[in-house]
C-alpha atoms as a PDB file:
ATOM      1  CA  LYS A   1       1.985 -40.493-110.085  1.00  0.00           C
ATOM      2  CA  ILE A   2       1.043 -37.084-111.305  1.00  0.00           C
ATOM      3  CA  TYR A   3       3.537 -34.319-110.690  1.00  0.00           C
ATOM      4  CA  ASP A   4       2.298 -30.738-110.420  1.00  0.00           C
ATOM      5  CA  ILE A   5       5.074 -28.546-111.832  1.00  0.00           C
ATOM      6  CA  ASP A   6       5.327 -24.767-111.457  1.00  0.00           C
ATOM      7  CA  PRO A   7       5.390 -23.481-115.073  1.00  0.00           C
ATOM      8  CA  ASP A   8       7.733 -20.599-114.229  1.00  0.00           C
ATOM      9  CA  THR A   9      10.301 -22.241-111.947  1.00  0.00           C
ATOM     10  CA  PHE A  10       9.814 -25.895-112.997  1.00  0.00           C
ATOM     11  CA  GLU A  11       9.761 -26.850-109.314  1.00  0.00           C
ATOM     12  CA  VAL A  12       7.705 -29.862-108.204  1.00  0.00           C
ATOM     13  CA  MET A  13       4.776 -28.485-106.230  1.00  0.00           C
ATOM     14  CA  ASP A  14       3.050 -31.827-105.522  1.00  0.00           C
ATOM     15  CA  ALA A  15       3.206 -35.515-106.393  1.00  0.00           C
ATOM     16  CA  ARG A  16      -0.064 -37.441-106.297  1.00  0.00           C
ATOM     17  CA  VAL A  17      -0.426 -41.213-106.571  1.00  0.00           C
ATOM     18  CA  TYR A  18      -3.616 -42.635-108.048  1.00  0.00           C
ATOM     19  CA  PHE A  19      -4.863 -46.184-108.322  1.00  0.00           C
ATOM     20  CA  SER A  20      -7.616 -47.818-110.325  1.00  0.00           C
ATOM     21  CA  THR A  21      -9.816 -50.862-110.053  1.00  0.00           C
ATOM     22  CA  SER A  22      -9.427 -51.406-113.814  1.00  0.00           C
ATOM     23  CA  PRO A  23      -6.342 -51.979-115.992  1.00  0.00           C
ATOM     24  CA  SER A  24      -7.158 -49.415-118.697  1.00  0.00           C
ATOM     25  CA  PRO A  25      -5.372 -46.060-118.257  1.00  0.00           C
ATOM     26  CA  PRO A  26      -6.722 -42.937-119.978  1.00  0.00           C
ATOM     27  CA  SER A  27      -5.513 -42.259-123.490  1.00  0.00           C
ATOM     28  CA  PRO A  28      -2.070 -40.613-123.733  1.00  0.00           C
ATOM     29  CA  SER A  29      -3.564 -37.574-125.473  1.00  0.00           C
ATOM     30  CA  SER A  30      -5.605 -36.772-122.352  1.00  0.00           C
ATOM     31  CA  LEU A  31      -2.564 -36.695-120.043  1.00  0.00           C
ATOM     32  CA  THR A  32      -0.889 -33.426-119.151  1.00  0.00           C
ATOM     33  CA  SER A  33       1.811 -34.824-116.864  1.00  0.00           C
ATOM     34  CA  PHE A  34       3.671 -38.016-116.019  1.00  0.00           C
ATOM     35  CA  THR A  35       1.278 -40.524-114.482  1.00  0.00           C
ATOM     36  CA  PHE A  36       1.793 -43.875-112.750  1.00  0.00           C
ATOM     37  CA  PHE A  37      -1.092 -46.304-113.216  1.00  0.00           C
ATOM     38  CA  LEU A  38      -1.858 -49.148-110.874  1.00  0.00           C
ATOM     39  CA  ALA A  39      -4.547 -51.728-111.554  1.00  0.00           C
ATOM     40  CA  ASN A  40      -6.218 -53.695-108.801  1.00  0.00           C
ATOM     41  CA  ILE A  41      -6.456 -57.073-110.528  1.00  0.00           C
ATOM     42  CA  SER A  42      -8.222 -58.637-107.548  1.00  0.00           C
ATOM     43  CA  ALA A  43     -11.216 -56.298-107.893  1.00  0.00           C
ATOM     44  CA  PRO A  44     -14.355 -58.195-108.979  1.00  0.00           C
ATOM     45  CA  ASN A  45     -14.974 -55.733-111.834  1.00  0.00           C
ATOM     46  CA  PHE A  46     -11.369 -55.793-113.099  1.00  0.00           C
ATOM     47  CA  GLN A  47     -12.228 -56.890-116.656  1.00  0.00           C
ATOM     48  CA  SER A  48     -15.751 -55.536-117.008  1.00  0.00           C
ATOM     49  CA  THR A  49     -15.879 -51.816-116.164  1.00  0.00           C
ATOM     50  CA  PRO A  50     -14.036 -48.623-117.131  1.00  0.00           C
ATOM     51  CA  PRO A  51     -11.316 -47.493-114.719  1.00  0.00           C
ATOM     52  CA  GLN A  52     -12.308 -45.551-111.633  1.00  0.00           C
ATOM     53  CA  TRP A  53      -9.271 -43.510-110.625  1.00  0.00           C
ATOM     54  CA  GLU A  54      -8.918 -42.750-106.929  1.00  0.00           C
ATOM     55  CA  LEU A  55      -6.332 -40.667-105.126  1.00  0.00           C
ATOM     56  CA  LEU A  56      -4.140 -42.841-102.928  1.00  0.00           C
ATOM     57  CA  TYR A  57      -2.261 -39.882-101.442  1.00  0.00           C
ATOM     58  CA  SER A  58      -0.815 -36.456-102.137  1.00  0.00           C
ATOM     59  CA  ALA A  59       2.784 -35.952-101.030  1.00  0.00           C
ATOM     60  CA  ARG A  60       2.074 -32.289-100.167  1.00  0.00           C
ATOM     61  CA  THR A  61      -1.114 -32.991 -98.210  1.00  0.00           C
ATOM     62  CA  THR A  62       0.223 -36.096 -96.461  1.00  0.00           C
ATOM     63  CA  TYR A  63       3.821 -35.150 -95.736  1.00  0.00           C
ATOM     64  CA  GLY A  64       3.781 -31.320 -95.803  1.00  0.00           C
ATOM     65  CA  PRO A  65       2.323 -30.947 -92.276  1.00  0.00           C
ATOM     66  CA  LEU A  66       4.867 -33.410 -90.828  1.00  0.00           C
ATOM     67  CA  VAL A  67       7.952 -31.248 -91.390  1.00  0.00           C
ATOM     68  CA  THR A  68       8.922 -28.327 -89.158  1.00  0.00           C
ATOM     69  CA  PRO A  69       7.847 -25.738 -90.013  1.00  0.00           C
ATOM     70  CA  PRO A  70       4.928 -27.205 -92.001  1.00  0.00           C
ATOM     71  CA  LEU A  71       5.332 -26.825 -95.759  1.00  0.00           C
ATOM     72  CA  PRO A  72       3.630 -23.620 -96.988  1.00  0.00           C
ATOM     73  CA  ALA A  73       1.245 -23.975 -99.940  1.00  0.00           C
ATOM     74  CA  SER A  74       3.606 -21.930-102.128  1.00  0.00           C
ATOM     75  CA  ALA A  75       6.747 -23.947-101.297  1.00  0.00           C
ATOM     76  CA  PRO A  76       8.027 -26.620-103.684  1.00  0.00           C
ATOM     77  CA  LEU A  77       8.702 -30.254-102.829  1.00  0.00           C
ATOM     78  CA  ASP A  78      12.419 -29.654-103.236  1.00  0.00           C
ATOM     79  CA  ALA A  79      15.491 -31.438-101.895  1.00  0.00           C
ATOM     80  CA  ALA A  80      15.320 -29.540 -98.588  1.00  0.00           C
ATOM     81  CA  PHE A  81      11.718 -30.649 -98.069  1.00  0.00           C
ATOM     82  CA  TRP A  82      12.535 -34.307 -98.770  1.00  0.00           C
ATOM     83  CA  HIS A  83      15.590 -34.170 -96.492  1.00  0.00           C
ATOM     84  CA  ASN A  84      13.503 -32.652 -93.682  1.00  0.00           C
ATOM     85  CA  LEU A  85      10.966 -35.425 -94.234  1.00  0.00           C
ATOM     86  CA  THR A  86      13.687 -38.056 -93.788  1.00  0.00           C
ATOM     87  CA  GLU A  87      14.467 -36.371 -90.447  1.00  0.00           C
ATOM     88  CA  VAL A  88      10.813 -36.890 -89.480  1.00  0.00           C
ATOM     89  CA  PHE A  89      10.870 -40.518 -90.650  1.00  0.00           C
ATOM     90  CA  ALA A  90      14.041 -41.194 -88.639  1.00  0.00           C
ATOM     91  CA  ALA A  91      12.518 -39.770 -85.434  1.00  0.00           C
ATOM     92  CA  ASP A  92       8.832 -40.728 -85.764  1.00  0.00           C
ATOM     93  CA  ALA A  93       7.899 -44.396 -86.214  1.00  0.00           C
ATOM     94  CA  ASP A  94       4.252 -43.529 -86.952  1.00  0.00           C
ATOM     95  CA  ALA A  95       5.202 -41.132 -89.760  1.00  0.00           C
ATOM     96  CA  PHE A  96       7.507 -43.760 -91.235  1.00  0.00           C
ATOM     97  CA  ALA A  97       4.768 -46.399 -90.967  1.00  0.00           C
ATOM     98  CA  LEU A  98       2.543 -44.113 -93.046  1.00  0.00           C
ATOM     99  CA  PHE A  99       5.296 -43.842 -95.692  1.00  0.00           C
ATOM    100  CA  ASN A 100       5.827 -47.611 -95.583  1.00  0.00           C
ATOM    101  CA  THR A 101       2.110 -48.151 -96.207  1.00  0.00           C
ATOM    102  CA  PHE A 102       2.014 -45.775 -99.165  1.00  0.00           C
ATOM    103  CA  ILE A 103       5.202 -47.131-100.748  1.00  0.00           C
ATOM    104  CA  SER A 104       3.345 -50.409-101.357  1.00  0.00           C
ATOM    105  CA  ARG A 105       0.770 -48.479-103.464  1.00  0.00           C
ATOM    106  CA  GLY A 106      -2.153 -50.401-102.041  1.00  0.00           C
ATOM    107  CA  GLY A 107      -0.459 -53.807-102.048  1.00  0.00           C
ATOM    108  CA  ASP A 108       0.684 -55.907 -99.144  1.00  0.00           C
ATOM    109  CA  VAL A 109       2.614 -53.792 -96.651  1.00  0.00           C
ATOM    110  CA  THR A 110       5.892 -55.354 -95.575  1.00  0.00           C
ATOM    111  CA  ALA A 111       6.685 -54.982 -91.883  1.00  0.00           C
ATOM    112  CA  CYS A 112       9.662 -52.717 -91.204  1.00  0.00           C
ATOM    113  CA  ASP A 113      11.335 -52.688 -87.762  1.00  0.00           C
ATOM    114  CA  ASP A 114      13.676 -49.987 -86.412  1.00  0.00           C
ATOM    115  CA  ALA A 115      16.724 -51.388 -88.247  1.00  0.00           C
ATOM    116  CA  CYS A 116      14.759 -51.528 -91.499  1.00  0.00           C
ATOM    117  CA  ARG A 117      13.551 -47.961 -90.938  1.00  0.00           C
ATOM    118  CA  ALA A 118      17.106 -46.728 -90.304  1.00  0.00           C
ATOM    119  CA  THR A 119      18.369 -48.420 -93.474  1.00  0.00           C
ATOM    120  CA  THR A 120      15.437 -47.126 -95.530  1.00  0.00           C
ATOM    121  CA  VAL A 121      15.963 -43.556 -94.335  1.00  0.00           C
ATOM    122  CA  CYS A 122      19.704 -43.854 -94.995  1.00  0.00           C
ATOM    123  CA  ASP A 123      19.013 -45.150 -98.511  1.00  0.00           C
ATOM    124  CA  MET A 124      16.550 -42.300 -99.125  1.00  0.00           C
ATOM    125  CA  ARG A 125      19.237 -39.803 -98.164  1.00  0.00           C
ATOM    126  CA  ALA A 126      22.005 -41.467-100.178  1.00  0.00           C
ATOM    127  CA  LEU A 127      20.106 -42.021-103.422  1.00  0.00           C
ATOM    128  CA  ARG A 128      23.326 -42.981-105.238  1.00  0.00           C
ATOM    129  CA  ALA A 129      25.106 -46.332-105.297  1.00  0.00           C
ATOM    130  CA  GLU A 130      28.392 -44.817-104.162  1.00  0.00           C
ATOM    131  CA  ASN A 131      26.647 -43.395-101.082  1.00  0.00           C
ATOM    132  CA  ASN A 132      24.595 -46.455-100.199  1.00  0.00           C
ATOM    133  CA  CYS A 133      24.081 -47.622 -96.658  1.00  0.00           C
ATOM    134  CA  VAL A 134      26.165 -50.778 -96.585  1.00  0.00           C
ATOM    135  CA  SER A 135      27.021 -51.966 -93.085  1.00  0.00           C
ATOM    136  CA  ALA A 136      30.658 -52.210 -92.002  1.00  0.00           C
ATOM    137  CA  ALA A 137      30.351 -56.010 -91.629  1.00  0.00           C
ATOM    138  CA  PHE A 138      29.041 -56.347 -95.175  1.00  0.00           C
ATOM    139  CA  ALA A 139      31.745 -54.018 -96.495  1.00  0.00           C
ATOM    140  CA  ALA A 140      34.439 -56.096 -94.740  1.00  0.00           C
ATOM    141  CA  LEU A 141      33.015 -59.305 -96.210  1.00  0.00           C
ATOM    142  CA  ARG A 142      32.928 -57.697 -99.656  1.00  0.00           C
ATOM    143  CA  TYR A 143      36.559 -56.564 -99.268  1.00  0.00           C
ATOM    144  CA  GLU A 144      37.597 -60.099 -98.256  1.00  0.00           C
ATOM    145  CA  ARG A 145      35.945 -61.539-101.369  1.00  0.00           C
ATOM    146  CA  VAL A 146      37.695 -59.015-103.614  1.00  0.00           C
ATOM    147  CA  VAL A 147      41.103 -59.792-102.035  1.00  0.00           C
ATOM    148  CA  ILE A 148      40.517 -63.545-102.395  1.00  0.00           C
ATOM    149  CA  MET A 149      39.416 -63.151-106.014  1.00  0.00           C
ATOM    150  CA  ARG A 150      42.503 -61.073-106.820  1.00  0.00           C
ATOM    151  CA  SER A 151      44.887 -63.556-105.204  1.00  0.00           C
ATOM    152  CA  VAL A 152      43.298 -66.509-107.024  1.00  0.00           C
ATOM    153  CA  GLY A 153      43.006 -64.835-110.430  1.00  0.00           C
END
């Protein structure tokens, strides 16, 4: 991933994910921002050619038009933007399917039904262990195990 950061406000203006058909990333001295490298080891030229970096997606270009109102070019990808995007993902199965495809970064895409989508969106919103999206049945089972462990120990 390459993050475009506003030099005055330090806000994230875009996040772009690249992939390569070769395992060799550019030298660290040539990088100006944090970058995630992905090598396609199944490519026939994996070991024999220099890397060819290709844009997988831009968060601004891909997700900006999905929120209401669409993200202006001057607006950052801030917490409000990401929250509004989770609203889109919760309501629009096609938008979530696009996210689900990109989250695999070019690998095998795991199918995700409505329950999976709801849990994924909930987890995206929580983002902290103490706010995770544990179901009531799981929480009750966990509580039972804790009570049993306390009474035994």
